[in-house]
Amino acid sequence: MVALIMVSIMALMLAKPGYRKMQKIKVYNRKIASLTILGTFAALILSLIEPLMGWVLVLCACSFCITLYKSIAYSSPLKNSVLNLLALLCISILIWLAADYGLLNTMINLLVVACCLKILNLHHTGDYQMVASIQLFLVACGLIFHQSLLNSLFYAFLIILIFCVLHAIKIKETGLKTYSKHTVILLLQAIPVAALLFFVTPKLSPLWQMPVNQSNKTGLSEKMTPGDIAHLAKSDELVFRAEFTGPLPSPQQRYWRAIVLDEFDGKSWSISNTNKSFDGPQMIEFKGQALDYVVIAQPTSTKWLYSLDIPILIQGLSMQTILTNQQFQLTGRTPLYTQGLYAVKSFVEQPLNIYKGYENLSQYLQIPSSGNPETVEFVSENINTSMTTQEKIDKLKATFSYGDFRYTLSPPLMQSAPIDEFLFEKKAGFCSHYASALTYMLRLANVPARIVTGYQGGEVQSGNVISVHQFDAHAWVEAWEDDKGWMRIDPTAIVAPNRVLSGLLSMVQNRQEFRQQSPFSLTNLKEYAVFNQLRLLMANIDHTWDQSILSYNQERQKSLLKKIFGNMKAESFSYALIGSFVIIGLFISLLFIPKRKAKGSDEMEWIDKLFQLFEKQKLSRIENETLQQFSQRIQPQLTPQASNALGFIVKEYYEWKYTGLQQPAPFKILKNRLYKHIVMVQSQFTNK
């Protein structure tokens, strides 16, 4: 983001004349610049629509329509008093709502409001430059939320359009070739500075707290009512990718743990507040071969991360610490607001009994005092105290082997007694229904049990990369047996075994339901070989981009600088870093140093003003036409007095310039002598 801001500053500096004051000079190609500004404005608003307040979106729509009308049918600018009053009103509303929206969201809304008000009064070059600067900062804000390759290319295209606007208002010629040429020069100057800043700027934590995303697409929730996860199964949004250094886990091992739910109120499952502190064994020996992999997680606005059992963290997120607990979960200290990369080693063959004797199992027997009476009666009739834990589990699992249970992505509503309605009436549900029902029945049978929500399966994207999407969301059960510890039980696999072996969309019915809900998803192209290969190629490119950018954290930055500078001490490195910024600052400051005016510039300015005097009367100069040729051509259109005055001006100027002495008189003297003749020419136009 720092690098992009530097690019915007350079853009404003290089868009002559200076960006430090609002210059009221002629704007060329006004219509082209205005329409392009509106196009980039609309694109930015659509990409940032989620953090924007409702009234700000209404203001954007009104500003867009008014500016579009003014661009097509040119009208006079609005009064500054009206805009100032509107600005004060908007700022007051933003201050009032700032506490609810957070610092970052408030600042983004402030930038959007500023852009809305400024585009209403596009009149001078300074107005266009100001709008361009605001839009460049909005591009930087967009990259906070959207960092994929396609989004980065989209924002890069918007930057190019903004640069074209800066050139369009300063160049007479109209043409894409002209604007592109100047834009390429500008980018070639800015990109090296931005790249240098990306590599050497310290990777610090953000100075603000990101807003919590309330969208359903953020993923799993800390509270689950049977049927909640079903809405995720209709989204193809990417959740994370896992790249393995060795062989991939088998489909039966691809249970990506995220959240453990252990408290039930009769309808919903949630995370209990008990036993948060945990002192486990100091030394643990793991069985079986470990799987080494790197996870690139998409932002979720939650602190829960993903891993296979049993996870051992190798490398954490660059901006925060990752914690592990007795429930084999990985959690960040703060929610994941941007893409994150971390490395894990998992022992999938190790039984989940390494914390035996350290856990309080009573919390996994908690049941509500009332509710779901049919299920309570069913368990009491089929389970007795003489049965072993394994016999109880087998007996209750068998419930789903008969009775015409059906797996569906669109389960019916079950509100009053959800488990009773599911088991004895509807018999159609998603994985959360089956997991909720089995966990409750196990607890009624005095078997400690809990629900684990996460993702199951994933698409093998290439030889060693698995992509997991929201439609892979899953819930399963873990039951405790004294000899084995926590055992994974997936009741969904009993009803729909292909869900585990081949993925959610393996069944025709699920695929049809998914198409109805997501008709434009690229996942629907899997059945067509050509399109599927193209889809996988795009996914591989996106993965390479994510890994290259996200893996450049503090550790890699230190490693790169160590290769360049060697084993440099921290103090020496600080001096080197400061020196880099000084060099960049000197390079940029050179752009501010005014160029020495060329000899005779006062003369050329006087001639340009003379030509502009005639241009206002539609007597334009032909390209490469001299002053003498111009005067001869337009003399028939002038009055005798004006024609004589113009002839005298041309004669005196050429004598001063070409037939004077070796040390000609200063041009200022000639200019004063010709002043009354120029006034005579002006008088002809005034008297018309």
mmCIF file of C-alpha atoms in Angstrom, residues 377-577:
data_model
loop_
_atom_site.group_PDB
_atom_site.id
_atom_site.type_symbol
_atom_site.label_atom_id
_atom_site.label_comp_id
_atom_site.label_asym_id
_atom_site.label_seq_id
_atom_site.Cartn_x
_atom_site.Cartn_y
_atom_site.Cartn_z
ATOM 1 C CA GLU A 377 -37.278 -41.258 24.427
ATOM 2 C CA PHE A 378 -35.657 -42.912 21.404
ATOM 3 C CA VAL A 379 -32.217 -43.009 23.069
ATOM 4 C CA SER A 380 -33.579 -44.274 26.407
ATOM 5 C CA GLU A 381 -35.335 -47.142 24.597
ATOM 6 C CA ASN A 382 -32.317 -48.195 22.517
ATOM 7 C CA ILE A 383 -29.358 -47.572 24.836
ATOM 8 C CA ASN A 384 -28.731 -49.168 28.232
ATOM 9 C CA THR A 385 -25.967 -48.776 30.781
ATOM 10 C CA SER A 386 -24.564 -52.257 30.174
ATOM 11 C CA MET A 387 -23.450 -51.365 26.634
ATOM 12 C CA THR A 388 -19.860 -50.354 25.932
ATOM 13 C CA THR A 389 -19.033 -46.970 24.419
ATOM 14 C CA GLN A 390 -18.344 -48.528 21.036
ATOM 15 C CA GLU A 391 -21.639 -50.436 21.145
ATOM 16 C CA LYS A 392 -23.512 -47.200 21.931
ATOM 17 C CA ILE A 393 -21.809 -45.424 19.044
ATOM 18 C CA ASP A 394 -22.536 -48.253 16.598
ATOM 19 C CA LYS A 395 -26.169 -48.442 17.698
ATOM 20 C CA LEU A 396 -26.794 -44.722 17.268
ATOM 21 C CA LYS A 397 -24.892 -44.536 13.959
ATOM 22 C CA ALA A 398 -27.146 -47.274 12.623
ATOM 23 C CA THR A 399 -30.095 -44.888 13.011
ATOM 24 C CA PHE A 400 -29.078 -43.263 9.722
ATOM 25 C CA SER A 401 -28.680 -46.565 7.876
ATOM 26 C CA TYR A 402 -32.437 -47.011 7.605
ATOM 27 C CA GLY A 403 -35.450 -44.751 7.563
ATOM 28 C CA ASP A 404 -34.920 -43.184 4.110
ATOM 29 C CA PHE A 405 -32.668 -40.358 5.243
ATOM 30 C CA ARG A 406 -31.688 -38.006 2.438
ATOM 31 C CA TYR A 407 -28.790 -35.568 1.969
ATOM 32 C CA THR A 408 -29.770 -32.203 0.480
ATOM 33 C CA LEU A 409 -28.339 -28.689 -0.005
ATOM 34 C CA SER A 410 -31.792 -27.160 0.541
ATOM 35 C CA PRO A 411 -33.072 -28.618 3.820
ATOM 36 C CA PRO A 412 -36.573 -27.733 5.069
ATOM 37 C CA LEU A 413 -36.996 -25.412 8.053
ATOM 38 C CA MET A 414 -37.009 -27.104 11.460
ATOM 39 C CA GLN A 415 -37.600 -24.541 14.188
ATOM 40 C CA SER A 416 -39.501 -25.787 17.229
ATOM 41 C CA ALA A 417 -37.643 -29.051 17.983
ATOM 42 C CA PRO A 418 -35.040 -29.315 15.181
ATOM 43 C CA ILE A 419 -33.574 -32.693 16.119
ATOM 44 C CA ASP A 420 -36.966 -34.350 16.601
ATOM 45 C CA GLU A 421 -38.256 -32.927 13.331
ATOM 46 C CA PHE A 422 -35.146 -34.060 11.476
ATOM 47 C CA LEU A 423 -34.996 -37.615 12.852
ATOM 48 C CA PHE A 424 -38.678 -38.495 12.825
ATOM 49 C CA GLU A 425 -40.407 -36.216 10.290
ATOM 50 C CA LYS A 426 -38.315 -34.517 7.593
ATOM 51 C CA LYS A 427 -35.395 -37.003 7.391
ATOM 52 C CA ALA A 428 -33.716 -34.676 4.887
ATOM 53 C CA GLY A 429 -30.855 -32.422 5.804
ATOM 54 C CA PHE A 430 -27.328 -31.159 5.368
ATOM 55 C CA CYS A 431 -24.222 -32.346 7.222
ATOM 56 C CA SER A 432 -24.983 -30.052 10.171
ATOM 57 C CA HIS A 433 -28.314 -31.814 10.733
ATOM 58 C CA TYR A 434 -26.691 -35.243 10.906
ATOM 59 C CA ALA A 435 -23.815 -34.045 13.111
ATOM 60 C CA SER A 436 -26.158 -32.209 15.489
ATOM 61 C CA ALA A 437 -28.520 -35.166 15.847
ATOM 62 C CA LEU A 438 -25.762 -37.745 16.451
ATOM 63 C CA THR A 439 -23.876 -35.559 18.955
ATOM 64 C CA TYR A 440 -27.041 -34.942 20.967
ATOM 65 C CA MET A 441 -27.934 -38.643 20.982
ATOM 66 C CA LEU A 442 -24.410 -39.596 22.106
ATOM 67 C CA ARG A 443 -24.590 -37.176 25.020
ATOM 68 C CA LEU A 444 -27.982 -38.588 25.997
ATOM 69 C CA ALA A 445 -26.256 -41.995 26.004
ATOM 70 C CA ASN A 446 -23.578 -40.590 28.379
ATOM 71 C CA VAL A 447 -20.864 -40.579 25.694
ATOM 72 C CA PRO A 448 -18.788 -37.328 25.585
ATOM 73 C CA ALA A 449 -19.235 -35.828 22.143
ATOM 74 C CA ARG A 450 -18.728 -32.549 20.276
ATOM 75 C CA ILE A 451 -19.250 -31.069 16.821
ATOM 76 C CA VAL A 452 -16.343 -30.003 14.637
ATOM 77 C CA THR A 453 -17.016 -27.607 11.781
ATOM 78 C CA GLY A 454 -14.562 -27.021 8.981
ATOM 79 C CA TYR A 455 -14.132 -28.240 5.429
ATOM 80 C CA GLN A 456 -13.945 -31.696 3.976
ATOM 81 C CA GLY A 457 -12.203 -32.668 0.753
ATOM 82 C CA GLY A 458 -11.056 -30.039 -1.700
ATOM 83 C CA GLU A 459 -10.160 -29.996 -5.377
ATOM 84 C CA VAL A 460 -6.715 -31.196 -6.440
ATOM 85 C CA GLN A 461 -5.632 -28.176 -8.436
ATOM 86 C CA SER A 462 -2.227 -29.462 -9.517
ATOM 87 C CA GLY A 463 0.158 -32.194 -8.451
ATOM 88 C CA ASN A 464 0.538 -30.991 -4.864
ATOM 89 C CA VAL A 465 -2.025 -28.205 -4.346
ATOM 90 C CA ILE A 466 -5.545 -28.625 -2.953
ATOM 91 C CA SER A 467 -8.084 -25.800 -3.294
ATOM 92 C CA VAL A 468 -10.879 -25.690 -0.726
ATOM 93 C CA HIS A 469 -14.042 -23.690 -1.448
ATOM 94 C CA GLN A 470 -17.065 -22.720 0.585
ATOM 95 C CA PHE A 471 -19.092 -25.572 -0.901
ATOM 96 C CA ASP A 472 -16.658 -27.929 0.866
ATOM 97 C CA ALA A 473 -17.961 -26.698 4.260
ATOM 98 C CA HIS A 474 -18.714 -29.659 6.507
ATOM 99 C CA ALA A 475 -19.581 -30.682 10.045
ATOM 100 C CA TRP A 476 -18.733 -33.958 11.747
ATOM 101 C CA VAL A 477 -18.757 -35.533 15.204
ATOM 102 C CA GLU A 478 -16.008 -36.478 17.635
ATOM 103 C CA ALA A 479 -16.853 -38.954 20.415
ATOM 104 C CA TRP A 480 -14.629 -39.913 23.329
ATOM 105 C CA GLU A 481 -13.619 -43.493 24.069
ATOM 106 C CA ASP A 482 -11.264 -44.088 26.961
ATOM 107 C CA ASP A 483 -8.924 -46.403 25.055
ATOM 108 C CA LYS A 484 -8.736 -44.390 21.821
ATOM 109 C CA GLY A 485 -9.408 -40.785 22.775
ATOM 110 C CA TRP A 486 -11.448 -38.634 20.394
ATOM 111 C CA MET A 487 -12.773 -40.609 17.435
ATOM 112 C CA ARG A 488 -14.026 -38.914 14.295
ATOM 113 C CA ILE A 489 -17.516 -39.989 13.243
ATOM 114 C CA ASP A 490 -19.045 -38.620 10.068
ATOM 115 C CA PRO A 491 -22.753 -39.551 9.953
ATOM 116 C CA THR A 492 -23.059 -37.812 6.564
ATOM 117 C CA ALA A 493 -20.820 -40.523 5.080
ATOM 118 C CA ILE A 494 -23.438 -43.114 6.056
ATOM 119 C CA VAL A 495 -26.183 -41.418 4.045
ATOM 120 C CA ALA A 496 -24.024 -39.933 1.258
ATOM 121 C CA PRO A 497 -20.657 -41.757 1.093
ATOM 122 C CA ASN A 498 -19.702 -39.993 -2.172
ATOM 123 C CA ARG A 499 -19.734 -36.688 -0.273
ATOM 124 C CA VAL A 500 -16.515 -37.751 1.491
ATOM 125 C CA LEU A 501 -14.879 -39.756 -1.282
ATOM 126 C CA SER A 502 -15.616 -37.525 -4.291
ATOM 127 C CA GLY A 503 -16.786 -34.170 -2.926
ATOM 128 C CA LEU A 504 -20.062 -32.333 -2.526
ATOM 129 C CA LEU A 505 -20.822 -32.029 -6.245
ATOM 130 C CA SER A 506 -20.231 -35.703 -6.983
ATOM 131 C CA MET A 507 -23.951 -36.512 -6.762
ATOM 132 C CA VAL A 508 -26.208 -35.366 -9.601
ATOM 133 C CA GLN A 509 -28.835 -34.005 -7.208
ATOM 134 C CA ASN A 510 -26.289 -31.824 -5.359
ATOM 135 C CA ARG A 511 -24.843 -30.601 -8.640
ATOM 136 C CA GLN A 512 -28.274 -29.548 -9.887
ATOM 137 C CA GLU A 513 -29.062 -27.729 -6.636
ATOM 138 C CA PHE A 514 -25.702 -25.938 -6.795
ATOM 139 C CA ARG A 515 -26.323 -24.832 -10.406
ATOM 140 C CA GLN A 516 -29.710 -23.386 -9.485
ATOM 141 C CA GLN A 517 -28.173 -21.284 -6.718
ATOM 142 C CA SER A 518 -24.898 -20.381 -8.514
ATOM 143 C CA PRO A 519 -25.609 -20.457 -12.262
ATOM 144 C CA PHE A 520 -22.553 -18.329 -13.154
ATOM 145 C CA SER A 521 -19.994 -20.243 -11.113
ATOM 146 C CA LEU A 522 -16.928 -21.458 -13.016
ATOM 147 C CA THR A 523 -17.281 -24.722 -11.115
ATOM 148 C CA ASN A 524 -20.174 -25.576 -13.440
ATOM 149 C CA LEU A 525 -17.597 -25.896 -16.259
ATOM 150 C CA LYS A 526 -15.899 -28.918 -14.672
ATOM 151 C CA GLU A 527 -17.772 -31.279 -16.963
ATOM 152 C CA TYR A 528 -16.244 -29.679 -20.081
ATOM 153 C CA ALA A 529 -12.601 -30.650 -20.474
ATOM 154 C CA VAL A 530 -11.420 -27.538 -22.328
ATOM 155 C CA PHE A 531 -13.088 -25.067 -19.981
ATOM 156 C CA ASN A 532 -12.062 -27.069 -16.937
ATOM 157 C CA GLN A 533 -8.397 -26.955 -18.005
ATOM 158 C CA LEU A 534 -8.697 -23.199 -18.496
ATOM 159 C CA ARG A 535 -10.305 -22.848 -15.066
ATOM 160 C CA LEU A 536 -7.512 -24.850 -13.412
ATOM 161 C CA LEU A 537 -4.863 -22.837 -15.276
ATOM 162 C CA MET A 538 -6.353 -19.609 -13.927
ATOM 163 C CA ALA A 539 -6.399 -21.109 -10.437
ATOM 164 C CA ASN A 540 -2.713 -22.114 -10.728
ATOM 165 C CA ILE A 541 -1.722 -18.618 -11.851
ATOM 166 C CA ASP A 542 -3.684 -17.113 -8.970
ATOM 167 C CA HIS A 543 -1.999 -19.515 -6.523
ATOM 168 C CA THR A 544 1.457 -18.582 -7.805
ATOM 169 C CA TRP A 545 0.605 -14.906 -7.397
ATOM 170 C CA ASP A 546 -0.673 -15.415 -3.839
ATOM 171 C CA GLN A 547 2.362 -17.452 -2.834
ATOM 172 C CA SER A 548 4.825 -14.967 -4.327
ATOM 173 C CA ILE A 549 3.238 -11.917 -2.689
ATOM 174 C CA LEU A 550 1.989 -13.343 0.600
ATOM 175 C CA SER A 551 5.130 -15.341 1.339
ATOM 176 C CA TYR A 552 7.157 -12.140 1.252
ATOM 177 C CA ASN A 553 6.902 -11.534 4.985
ATOM 178 C CA GLN A 554 9.337 -10.250 7.592
ATOM 179 C CA GLU A 555 11.399 -13.434 7.485
ATOM 180 C CA ARG A 556 11.807 -13.446 3.712
ATOM 181 C CA GLN A 557 12.522 -9.729 3.704
ATOM 182 C CA LYS A 558 15.320 -10.237 6.227
ATOM 183 C CA SER A 559 16.666 -13.170 4.199
ATOM 184 C CA LEU A 560 16.678 -11.124 0.977
ATOM 185 C CA LEU A 561 18.411 -8.158 2.598
ATOM 186 C CA LYS A 562 20.919 -10.524 4.202
ATOM 187 C CA LYS A 563 21.824 -11.906 0.774
ATOM 188 C CA ILE A 564 22.319 -8.364 -0.539
ATOM 189 C CA PHE A 565 24.114 -6.775 2.415
ATOM 190 C CA GLY A 566 25.523 -9.837 4.181
ATOM 191 C CA ASN A 567 25.521 -10.256 7.958
ATOM 192 C CA MET A 568 24.792 -6.629 8.632
ATOM 193 C CA LYS A 569 24.152 -5.426 12.161
ATOM 194 C CA ALA A 570 20.765 -3.992 13.012
ATOM 195 C CA GLU A 571 22.215 -0.503 13.407
ATOM 196 C CA SER A 572 23.955 -0.643 10.019
ATOM 197 C CA PHE A 573 20.808 -1.970 8.397
ATOM 198 C CA SER A 574 18.821 0.939 9.825
ATOM 199 C CA TYR A 575 21.317 3.381 8.317
ATOM 200 C CA ALA A 576 21.066 1.575 4.961
ATOM 201 C CA LEU A 577 17.270 1.728 5.077
#
